[in-house]
PDB file of C-alpha atoms in Angstrom:
ATOM      1  CA  MET A  10      -8.356  28.414 -12.820  1.00 24.00           C
ATOM      2  CA  ALA A  11      -6.219  25.576 -15.074  1.00 30.00           C
ATOM      3  CA  SER A  12      -6.976  26.275 -18.402  1.00 31.00           C
ATOM      4  CA  SER A  13      -9.148  25.206 -20.568  1.00 33.00           C
ATOM      5  CA  PRO A  14     -11.014  21.952 -19.077  1.00 36.00           C
ATOM      6  CA  ASN A  15     -12.244  21.182 -22.571  1.00 35.00           C
ATOM      7  CA  THR A  16      -8.111  20.088 -23.065  1.00 43.00           C
ATOM      8  CA  SER A  17      -6.740  16.540 -22.851  1.00 51.00           C
ATOM      9  CA  LEU A  18      -2.963  16.995 -21.321  1.00 50.00           C
ATOM     10  CA  GLY A  19      -2.977  13.169 -21.929  1.00 46.00           C
ATOM     11  CA  ALA A  20       0.840  13.907 -23.381  1.00 45.00           C
ATOM     12  CA  GLN A  21       1.298  16.709 -20.060  1.00 75.00           C
ATOM     13  CA  VAL A  22       1.053  14.341 -17.511  1.00 71.00           C
ATOM     14  CA  SER A  23       2.132  10.620 -16.282  1.00 72.00           C
ATOM     15  CA  SER A  24       0.475   7.671 -17.825  1.00 68.00           C
ATOM     16  CA  GLY A  25      -0.740   5.030 -16.172  1.00 74.00           C
ATOM     17  CA  GLU A  26       2.514   2.626 -17.533  1.00 78.00           C
ATOM     18  CA  ASN A  27       4.686   5.239 -15.935  1.00 79.00           C
ATOM     19  CA  TYR A  28       2.981   4.248 -12.052  1.00 80.00           C
ATOM     20  CA  ARG A  29       3.195   0.487 -13.767  1.00 80.00           C
ATOM     21  CA  ASP A  30       6.790   0.855 -14.021  1.00 78.00           C
ATOM     22  CA  ASP A  31       8.840   3.361 -12.658  1.00 85.00           C
ATOM     23  CA  PHE A  32       7.425   4.324  -9.530  1.00 88.00           C
ATOM     24  CA  ASP A  33       8.696   2.933  -7.082  1.00 93.00           C
ATOM     25  CA  PRO A  34       6.792   2.614  -3.251  1.00 94.00           C
ATOM     26  CA  GLN A  35       9.554   2.032  -1.036  1.00 96.00           C
ATOM     27  CA  ALA A  36      11.011   5.619  -2.336  1.00 94.00           C
ATOM     28  CA  TYR A  37       7.248   7.305  -1.664  1.00 93.00           C
ATOM     29  CA  LEU A  38       7.048   5.368   2.018  1.00 96.00           C
ATOM     30  CA  ARG A  39      10.094   7.242   3.015  1.00 95.00           C
ATOM     31  CA  SER A  40       7.848  10.460   3.761  1.00 93.00           C
ATOM     32  CA  TYR A  41       6.404   8.561   5.609  1.00 95.00           C
ATOM     33  CA  ASP A  42       8.582   7.656   8.712  1.00 96.00           C
ATOM     34  CA  ALA A  43       6.749  10.252  10.452  1.00 96.00           C
ATOM     35  CA  VAL A  44       3.639  12.703  11.158  1.00 97.00           C
ATOM     36  CA  THR A  45       4.196  15.292   9.468  1.00 92.00           C
ATOM     37  CA  GLU A  46       1.837  18.152   9.072  1.00 89.00           C
ATOM     38  CA  PHE A  47       1.616  16.876   5.793  1.00 88.00           C
ATOM     39  CA  HIS A  48       0.622  13.924   6.209  1.00 93.00           C
ATOM     40  CA  THR A  49      -1.773  15.482   9.927  1.00 95.00           C
ATOM     41  CA  HIS A  50      -4.662  16.942   8.115  1.00 94.00           C
ATOM     42  CA  PRO A  51      -5.869  14.675   5.221  1.00 95.00           C
ATOM     43  CA  ILE A  52      -6.240  12.168   9.414  1.00 97.00           C
ATOM     44  CA  LYS A  53      -8.255  14.655  10.670  1.00 97.00           C
ATOM     45  CA  LEU A  54     -11.231  14.979   8.205  1.00 96.00           C
ATOM     46  CA  VAL A  55     -10.667  12.376   6.954  1.00 97.00           C
ATOM     47  CA  HIS A  56     -10.900  10.287  11.802  1.00 96.00           C
ATOM     48  CA  GLU A  57     -13.789  13.451  12.226  1.00 95.00           C
ATOM     49  CA  LEU A  58     -15.753  11.666   8.812  1.00 95.00           C
ATOM     50  CA  PHE A  59     -15.807   8.492  10.748  1.00 95.00           C
ATOM     51  CA  HIS A  60     -16.214  10.287  14.353  1.00 90.00           C
ATOM     52  CA  SER A  61     -19.106  11.068  12.858  1.00 90.00           C
ATOM     53  CA  TYR A  62     -21.170   8.138  12.740  1.00 89.00           C
ATOM     54  CA  GLY A  63     -20.391   7.274  16.444  1.00 81.00           C
ATOM     55  CA  SER A  64     -17.810   6.400  18.093  1.00 69.00           C
ATOM     56  CA  THR A  65     -18.733   2.461  17.576  1.00 69.00           C
ATOM     57  CA  SER A  66     -18.815  -0.514  15.585  1.00 73.00           C
ATOM     58  CA  ALA A  67     -21.933   1.028  12.861  1.00 82.00           C
ATOM     59  CA  GLY A  68     -20.752  -2.192  10.447  1.00 94.00           C
ATOM     60  CA  LEU A  69     -19.446   0.323   7.588  1.00 97.00           C
ATOM     61  CA  LYS A  70     -18.318  -1.935   4.076  1.00 98.00           C
ATOM     62  CA  VAL A  71     -15.307   1.210   3.248  1.00 98.00           C
ATOM     63  CA  LEU A  72     -13.532   1.784  -0.062  1.00 98.00           C
ATOM     64  CA  ASP A  73     -10.054   2.741  -0.811  1.00 98.00           C
ATOM     65  CA  TYR A  74     -10.129   3.444  -4.439  1.00 98.00           C
ATOM     66  CA  GLY A  75      -6.903   3.808  -5.768  1.00 97.00           C
ATOM     67  CA  ALA A  76      -5.078   3.875  -2.173  1.00 98.00           C
ATOM     68  CA  GLY A  77      -0.940   3.756  -3.501  1.00 96.00           C
ATOM     69  CA  PRO A  78       1.319   2.127  -0.487  1.00 98.00           C
ATOM     70  CA  ILE A  79      -1.178   3.580   2.584  1.00 97.00           C
ATOM     71  CA  VAL A  80      -3.110   2.142   4.931  1.00 97.00           C
ATOM     72  CA  PHE A  81      -3.235   5.229   7.164  1.00 93.00           C
ATOM     73  CA  PHE A  82      -6.626   6.333   6.162  1.00 96.00           C
ATOM     74  CA  ALA A  83      -8.318   2.503   7.486  1.00 98.00           C
ATOM     75  CA  ILE A  84      -7.003   3.392  11.212  1.00 98.00           C
ATOM     76  CA  SER A  85      -9.823   5.939  11.096  1.00 96.00           C
ATOM     77  CA  ALA A  86     -12.209   3.570   9.426  1.00 97.00           C
ATOM     78  CA  ALA A  87     -11.450   0.411  11.689  1.00 96.00           C
ATOM     79  CA  ARG A  88     -13.815   1.157  14.850  1.00 93.00           C
ATOM     80  CA  GLN A  89     -16.807   1.909  12.302  1.00 95.00           C
ATOM     81  CA  ALA A  90     -16.115  -0.853   9.597  1.00 96.00           C
ATOM     82  CA  SER A  91     -16.728  -4.728   9.170  1.00 96.00           C
ATOM     83  CA  GLU A  92     -14.582  -4.567   5.896  1.00 97.00           C
ATOM     84  CA  ILE A  93     -12.401  -2.159   4.662  1.00 98.00           C
ATOM     85  CA  ILE A  94     -11.466  -2.326   0.605  1.00 98.00           C
ATOM     86  CA  LEU A  95      -7.824  -0.855   0.218  1.00 98.00           C
ATOM     87  CA  SER A  96      -8.226  -1.082  -4.092  1.00 98.00           C
ATOM     88  CA  GLU A  97      -4.397  -0.025  -6.007  1.00 97.00           C
ATOM     89  CA  TYR A  98      -3.966   0.011  -9.465  1.00 96.00           C
ATOM     90  CA  THR A  99       0.014  -1.066  -9.287  1.00 95.00           C
ATOM     91  CA  GLU A 100       0.880  -4.395  -8.605  1.00 97.00           C
ATOM     92  CA  LYS A 101       4.417  -2.639  -6.953  1.00 97.00           C
ATOM     93  CA  ASN A 102       2.212  -1.017  -4.125  1.00 97.00           C
ATOM     94  CA  ARG A 103      -0.876  -4.184  -4.038  1.00 98.00           C
ATOM     95  CA  GLU A 104       2.686  -6.118  -2.299  1.00 98.00           C
ATOM     96  CA  ALA A 105       3.455  -2.956  -0.190  1.00 98.00           C
ATOM     97  CA  LEU A 106      -0.203  -2.951   1.593  1.00 98.00           C
ATOM     98  CA  GLN A 107       0.309  -7.024   1.819  1.00 98.00           C
ATOM     99  CA  HIS A 108       3.717  -6.399   3.435  1.00 98.00           C
ATOM    100  CA  TRP A 109       2.362  -4.491   6.513  1.00 98.00           C
ATOM    101  CA  LEU A 110      -0.492  -6.946   6.818  1.00 98.00           C
ATOM    102  CA  LYS A 111       1.326 -10.423   6.474  1.00 98.00           C
ATOM    103  CA  LYS A 112       4.255  -9.026   8.681  1.00 97.00           C
ATOM    104  CA  ALA A 113       6.507  -9.318   6.538  1.00 98.00           C
ATOM    105  CA  PRO A 114      10.037  -7.437   7.453  1.00 97.00           C
ATOM    106  CA  GLU A 115      10.618  -5.365   4.450  1.00 96.00           C
ATOM    107  CA  ALA A 116       7.047  -3.998   5.141  1.00 98.00           C
ATOM    108  CA  HIS A 117       6.987  -0.497   6.070  1.00 98.00           C
ATOM    109  CA  ASP A 118       6.746   0.273  10.004  1.00 98.00           C
ATOM    110  CA  TRP A 119       2.779   2.531  10.612  1.00 98.00           C
ATOM    111  CA  THR A 120       3.060   2.822  14.006  1.00 98.00           C
ATOM    112  CA  PRO A 121       3.086   6.145  14.362  1.00 98.00           C
ATOM    113  CA  PHE A 122       0.804   7.176  12.291  1.00 98.00           C
ATOM    114  CA  PHE A 123      -0.727   4.739  14.914  1.00 98.00           C
ATOM    115  CA  LYS A 124      -0.275   6.204  17.863  1.00 98.00           C
ATOM    116  CA  TYR A 125      -1.001   8.897  16.134  1.00 98.00           C
ATOM    117  CA  VAL A 126      -4.764   8.099  15.556  1.00 98.00           C
ATOM    118  CA  VAL A 127      -5.294   6.212  18.432  1.00 98.00           C
ATOM    119  CA  GLN A 128      -3.819   8.573  20.860  1.00 98.00           C
ATOM    120  CA  ASP A 129      -3.472  11.878  20.361  1.00 97.00           C
ATOM    121  CA  LEU A 130      -7.009  11.936  18.115  1.00 97.00           C
ATOM    122  CA  GLU A 131      -9.351   9.543  19.648  1.00 95.00           C
ATOM    123  CA  GLY A 132      -7.575   9.636  24.111  1.00 96.00           C
ATOM    124  CA  LEU A 133      -6.978   6.180  23.797  1.00 96.00           C
ATOM    125  CA  GLY A 134      -4.366   4.532  26.053  1.00 96.00           C
ATOM    126  CA  GLU A 135      -0.773   2.113  24.266  1.00 94.00           C
ATOM    127  CA  GLU A 136      -2.399  -1.096  24.652  1.00 95.00           C
ATOM    128  CA  GLU A 137      -5.496   0.040  21.435  1.00 97.00           C
ATOM    129  CA  VAL A 138      -2.390   0.212  19.461  1.00 98.00           C
ATOM    130  CA  ALA A 139      -0.975  -2.554  18.929  1.00 97.00           C
ATOM    131  CA  LYS A 140      -5.292  -3.959  19.101  1.00 97.00           C
ATOM    132  CA  ARG A 141      -6.055  -1.973  16.465  1.00 98.00           C
ATOM    133  CA  GLN A 142      -3.185  -2.793  14.074  1.00 98.00           C
ATOM    134  CA  GLU A 143      -4.644  -6.018  14.126  1.00 98.00           C
ATOM    135  CA  ASP A 144      -7.661  -5.328  13.934  1.00 97.00           C
ATOM    136  CA  VAL A 145      -7.423  -3.385  11.010  1.00 98.00           C
ATOM    137  CA  ARG A 146      -5.348  -6.218   9.503  1.00 98.00           C
ATOM    138  CA  THR A 147      -8.729  -8.333   9.884  1.00 98.00           C
ATOM    139  CA  LEU A 148     -11.036  -5.526   8.245  1.00 98.00           C
ATOM    140  CA  VAL A 149      -8.745  -4.923   5.583  1.00 98.00           C
ATOM    141  CA  THR A 150      -9.023  -7.181   1.648  1.00 98.00           C
ATOM    142  CA  VAL A 151      -6.382  -5.459  -1.156  1.00 98.00           C
ATOM    143  CA  VAL A 152      -8.100  -5.874  -4.928  1.00 98.00           C
ATOM    144  CA  LYS A 153      -6.733  -4.554  -8.131  1.00 98.00           C
ATOM    145  CA  CYS A 154      -8.526  -1.431  -9.592  1.00 97.00           C
ATOM    146  CA  ASP A 155      -8.831   0.788 -13.397  1.00 96.00           C
ATOM    147  CA  ILE A 156     -10.843   4.035 -13.691  1.00 96.00           C
ATOM    148  CA  TYR A 157     -10.553   2.987 -16.643  1.00 94.00           C
ATOM    149  CA  GLN A 158     -12.034  -0.600 -16.541  1.00 96.00           C
ATOM    150  CA  ASP A 159     -15.879  -0.746 -16.372  1.00 96.00           C
ATOM    151  CA  PRO A 160     -16.066  -1.739 -13.562  1.00 97.00           C
ATOM    152  CA  PRO A 161     -13.512  -0.145 -12.385  1.00 98.00           C
ATOM    153  CA  ILE A 162     -12.831  -2.719  -9.352  1.00 98.00           C
ATOM    154  CA  GLN A 163     -11.803  -6.410  -8.778  1.00 98.00           C
ATOM    155  CA  SER A 164     -14.801  -8.371 -10.159  1.00 98.00           C
ATOM    156  CA  GLY A 165     -16.346  -8.926  -6.801  1.00 98.00           C
ATOM    157  CA  TYR A 166     -16.287  -6.051  -4.819  1.00 98.00           C
ATOM    158  CA  GLU A 167     -18.418  -3.410  -7.321  1.00 98.00           C
ATOM    159  CA  GLY A 168     -20.433  -2.382  -3.575  1.00 96.00           C
ATOM    160  CA  PRO A 169     -22.234  -0.987  -2.647  1.00 98.00           C
ATOM    161  CA  TYR A 170     -20.184   0.844  -0.161  1.00 98.00           C
ATOM    162  CA  ASP A 171     -21.499   3.230   2.614  1.00 97.00           C
ATOM    163  CA  VAL A 172     -17.671   5.235   2.397  1.00 98.00           C
ATOM    164  CA  ILE A 173     -15.471   6.154  -0.232  1.00 98.00           C
ATOM    165  CA  LEU A 174     -12.073   7.026  -0.218  1.00 98.00           C
ATOM    166  CA  SER A 175      -9.355   8.294  -2.825  1.00 98.00           C
ATOM    167  CA  SER A 176      -6.319  10.387  -1.693  1.00 96.00           C
ATOM    168  CA  LEU A 177      -4.531  12.175  -5.132  1.00 91.00           C
ATOM    169  CA  CYS A 178      -5.516   9.217  -6.385  1.00 93.00           C
ATOM    170  CA  LEU A 179      -8.002  10.426  -9.250  1.00 93.00           C
ATOM    171  CA  GLU A 180      -5.742  12.544 -11.082  1.00 90.00           C
ATOM    172  CA  SER A 181      -3.189  10.306 -11.407  1.00 89.00           C
ATOM    173  CA  ALA A 182      -5.007   8.249 -13.868  1.00 90.00           C
ATOM    174  CA  CYS A 183      -7.052  11.491 -15.740  1.00 91.00           C
ATOM    175  CA  THR A 184      -5.390  13.029 -18.530  1.00 87.00           C
ATOM    176  CA  SER A 185      -8.173  15.188 -18.836  1.00 89.00           C
ATOM    177  CA  VAL A 186     -11.655  17.226 -16.336  1.00 89.00           C
ATOM    178  CA  GLU A 187     -13.373  15.162 -18.343  1.00 93.00           C
ATOM    179  CA  ASP A 188     -11.999  12.376 -17.818  1.00 94.00           C
ATOM    180  CA  TYR A 189     -12.212  13.494 -13.859  1.00 95.00           C
ATOM    181  CA  ALA A 190     -15.398  14.385 -14.272  1.00 96.00           C
ATOM    182  CA  ALA A 191     -16.749  10.785 -15.079  1.00 97.00           C
ATOM    183  CA  ALA A 192     -13.642   8.987 -12.647  1.00 97.00           C
ATOM    184  CA  VAL A 193     -16.204  10.464  -9.845  1.00 98.00           C
ATOM    185  CA  THR A 194     -19.194   8.843 -11.381  1.00 98.00           C
ATOM    186  CA  LYS A 195     -18.026   5.559 -11.453  1.00 98.00           C
ATOM    187  CA  LEU A 196     -17.261   5.911  -8.088  1.00 98.00           C
ATOM    188  CA  SER A 197     -21.215   6.853  -7.303  1.00 98.00           C
ATOM    189  CA  ALA A 198     -21.987   4.542  -8.950  1.00 98.00           C
ATOM    190  CA  LEU A 199     -20.284   2.266  -6.393  1.00 98.00           C
ATOM    191  CA  LEU A 200     -21.676   3.995  -3.414  1.00 98.00           C
ATOM    192  CA  LYS A 201     -25.067   3.125  -1.531  1.00 97.00           C
ATOM    193  CA  PRO A 202     -27.234   6.944  -1.553  1.00 97.00           C
ATOM    194  CA  GLY A 203     -26.883   8.571   1.193  1.00 96.00           C
ATOM    195  CA  GLY A 204     -23.184   7.217   1.314  1.00 97.00           C
ATOM    196  CA  LYS A 205     -20.497   9.440   1.912  1.00 97.00           C
ATOM    197  CA  ILE A 206     -17.337  10.082  -0.646  1.00 98.00           C
ATOM    198  CA  GLY A 207     -14.134  12.139   0.798  1.00 98.00           C
ATOM    199  CA  ILE A 208     -11.476  13.264  -1.877  1.00 98.00           C
ATOM    200  CA  ARG A 209      -8.199  13.961  -1.609  1.00 95.00           C
ATOM    201  CA  PHE A 210      -6.845  16.219  -4.812  1.00 93.00           C
ATOM    202  CA  ILE A 211      -4.446  19.027  -6.049  1.00 87.00           C
ATOM    203  CA  GLU A 212      -6.734  21.913  -6.909  1.00 83.00           C
ATOM    204  CA  THR A 213      -4.220  24.716  -7.990  1.00 70.00           C
ATOM    205  CA  GLY A 214      -0.419  23.948  -9.244  1.00 58.00           C
ATOM    206  CA  GLY A 215       2.798  26.210  -9.638  1.00 52.00           C
ATOM    207  CA  GLU A 216       1.003  30.083 -10.829  1.00 55.00           C
ATOM    208  CA  ASN A 217      -2.460  28.109 -11.789  1.00 58.00           C
ATOM    209  CA  ALA A 218      -0.703  25.740 -13.884  1.00 63.00           C
ATOM    210  CA  PRO A 219      -3.124  22.919 -15.162  1.00 76.00           C
ATOM    211  CA  THR A 220      -0.627  19.934 -14.067  1.00 78.00           C
ATOM    212  CA  ASN A 221       1.856  19.986 -10.643  1.00 80.00           C
ATOM    213  CA  PHE A 222       4.301  17.367 -10.383  1.00 82.00           C
ATOM    214  CA  TYR A 223       6.237  15.660  -7.714  1.00 83.00           C
ATOM    215  CA  MET A 224       9.188  13.767  -7.085  1.00 85.00           C
ATOM    216  CA  VAL A 225       9.137   9.969  -5.780  1.00 89.00           C
ATOM    217  CA  GLY A 226      13.319   8.645  -5.352  1.00 91.00           C
ATOM    218  CA  ALA A 227      14.728  10.752  -8.766  1.00 89.00           C
ATOM    219  CA  GLU A 228      11.413   9.899 -10.208  1.00 90.00           C
ATOM    220  CA  ARG A 229       9.327  12.992 -11.318  1.00 88.00           C
ATOM    221  CA  PHE A 230       5.442  12.007 -12.017  1.00 87.00           C
ATOM    222  CA  VAL A 231       2.636  14.932 -13.194  1.00 87.00           C
ATOM    223  CA  SER A 232      -0.325  15.105 -12.662  1.00 88.00           C
ATOM    224  CA  LEU A 233      -3.572  17.387 -12.991  1.00 89.00           C
ATOM    225  CA  THR A 234      -4.821  20.164 -11.609  1.00 89.00           C
ATOM    226  CA  ILE A 235      -8.792  20.529 -10.422  1.00 92.00           C
ATOM    227  CA  PRO A 236     -10.427  23.377  -9.203  1.00 90.00           C
ATOM    228  CA  GLU A 237     -13.005  23.526  -6.747  1.00 92.00           C
ATOM    229  CA  PRO A 238     -15.486  25.025  -9.648  1.00 93.00           C
ATOM    230  CA  VAL A 239     -14.093  21.526 -11.793  1.00 92.00           C
ATOM    231  CA  MET A 240     -14.344  19.683  -8.401  1.00 96.00           C
ATOM    232  CA  ARG A 241     -17.753  20.180  -7.402  1.00 97.00           C
ATOM    233  CA  SER A 242     -19.268  20.044 -10.319  1.00 97.00           C
ATOM    234  CA  ALA A 243     -18.179  16.580 -11.337  1.00 97.00           C
ATOM    235  CA  LEU A 244     -20.032  15.682  -7.761  1.00 98.00           C
ATOM    236  CA  GLU A 245     -23.660  17.531  -7.877  1.00 98.00           C
ATOM    237  CA  LYS A 246     -23.281  15.925 -11.622  1.00 98.00           C
ATOM    238  CA  ALA A 247     -22.475  12.156 -10.146  1.00 98.00           C
ATOM    239  CA  GLY A 248     -25.634  12.507  -8.101  1.00 98.00           C
ATOM    240  CA  PHE A 249     -23.260  14.345  -4.678  1.00 98.00           C
ATOM    241  CA  TYR A 250     -24.635  16.715  -2.252  1.00 98.00           C
ATOM    242  CA  ASN A 251     -23.377  18.559   1.547  1.00 98.00           C
ATOM    243  CA  ILE A 252     -20.221  19.303  -0.724  1.00 98.00           C
ATOM    244  CA  THR A 253     -17.854  20.516   2.343  1.00 97.00           C
ATOM    245  CA  PHE A 254     -13.736  21.587   0.955  1.00 97.00           C
ATOM    246  CA  GLU A 255     -10.868  21.503   2.738  1.00 95.00           C
ATOM    247  CA  ARG A 256      -7.866  23.385   1.430  1.00 92.00           C
ATOM    248  CA  GLN A 257      -3.878  22.588   2.747  1.00 88.00           C
ATOM    249  CA  LEU A 258      -1.975  24.965   1.644  1.00 83.00           C
ATOM    250  CA  ARG A 259       2.348  23.554   0.637  1.00 75.00           C
ATOM    251  CA  THR A 260       4.372  22.127   3.753  1.00 70.00           C
ATOM    252  CA  ILE A 261       7.082  20.228   1.549  1.00 73.00           C
ATOM    253  CA  PRO A 262      10.076  21.712  -0.264  1.00 71.00           C
ATOM    254  CA  GLU A 263       9.649  22.985  -3.779  1.00 74.00           C
ATOM    255  CA  GLU A 264      11.753  20.782  -5.006  1.00 77.00           C
ATOM    256  CA  GLU A 265       9.111  17.881  -3.451  1.00 80.00           C
ATOM    257  CA  SER A 266       6.571  18.933  -5.307  1.00 81.00           C
ATOM    258  CA  ASP A 267       5.084  22.168  -7.154  1.00 80.00           C
ATOM    259  CA  PHE A 268       1.612  22.016  -5.704  1.00 78.00           C
ATOM    260  CA  HIS A 269       0.067  25.677  -4.567  1.00 79.00           C
ATOM    261  CA  ALA A 270      -2.909  24.040  -2.707  1.00 82.00           C
ATOM    262  CA  MET A 271      -4.321  20.285  -2.314  1.00 87.00           C
ATOM    263  CA  THR A 272      -7.775  19.914  -0.635  1.00 94.00           C
ATOM    264  CA  PHE A 273     -10.037  16.994   0.814  1.00 96.00           C
ATOM    265  CA  VAL A 274     -13.580  17.630  -0.641  1.00 97.00           C
ATOM    266  CA  THR A 275     -16.287  15.283   1.771  1.00 98.00           C
ATOM    267  CA  ALA A 276     -19.896  15.309  -0.645  1.00 98.00           C
ATOM    268  CA  THR A 277     -23.105  12.579   0.328  1.00 98.00           C
ATOM    269  CA  ARG A 278     -24.327  11.279  -2.477  1.00 98.00           C
ATOM    270  CA  LYS A 279     -28.079  11.215  -2.978  1.00 97.00           C
TER     271      LYS A 279
END
């Protein structure tokens, strides 16, 4: 397990100002030029979560909290959703999302990911790929979020939601596991009773360190690691049950990140 959960690592982890000033969405998105095993593991798990609602629209209200410049979870959500909110802290990442929504020339090309979900996972034809992209553009709204604010999302978007997803966000925003647990509780407050949450997080760093680093272009960012027992405790205290974990070992070079295990947890709110 990581070192004492009662110690703030604020001096060691990257701050909100670091992400606001130094995080380059275009450099980050270069790792999403093609679909790899690093991507398919969480995509499959999110796809299974939405597939559990059936193959036709269930009118779900979905929130991706701390989406960064990434849209790929919305691909699986679109078939069951009536509304998808992509919330993000930094203006630059929100701009990158808007570029894709508006088909700007500088927008990232997510077509390989749409093809993976629509053709490989759902077994649909190529004509459905373009349709799904338009469906996602219709359903998505981009808003600001800040886990240290109350409420932690732009006014008017407090939910409640049927499904909340969050990938590699909270451990980047928080400086201690106490802060992390408080953040999980804040997300719980945005979710309907019976609603589902899916969180992708860094479980262990190199040599079980309490932090891990990852590179975005030439910039180095440091975030918390969250051991599975800490995550389970945070979810239970926030009123979740039916908690399941799926672990993914590192498949990217050590010079890009030193994490050992990345985990996707799903749970249901009481």
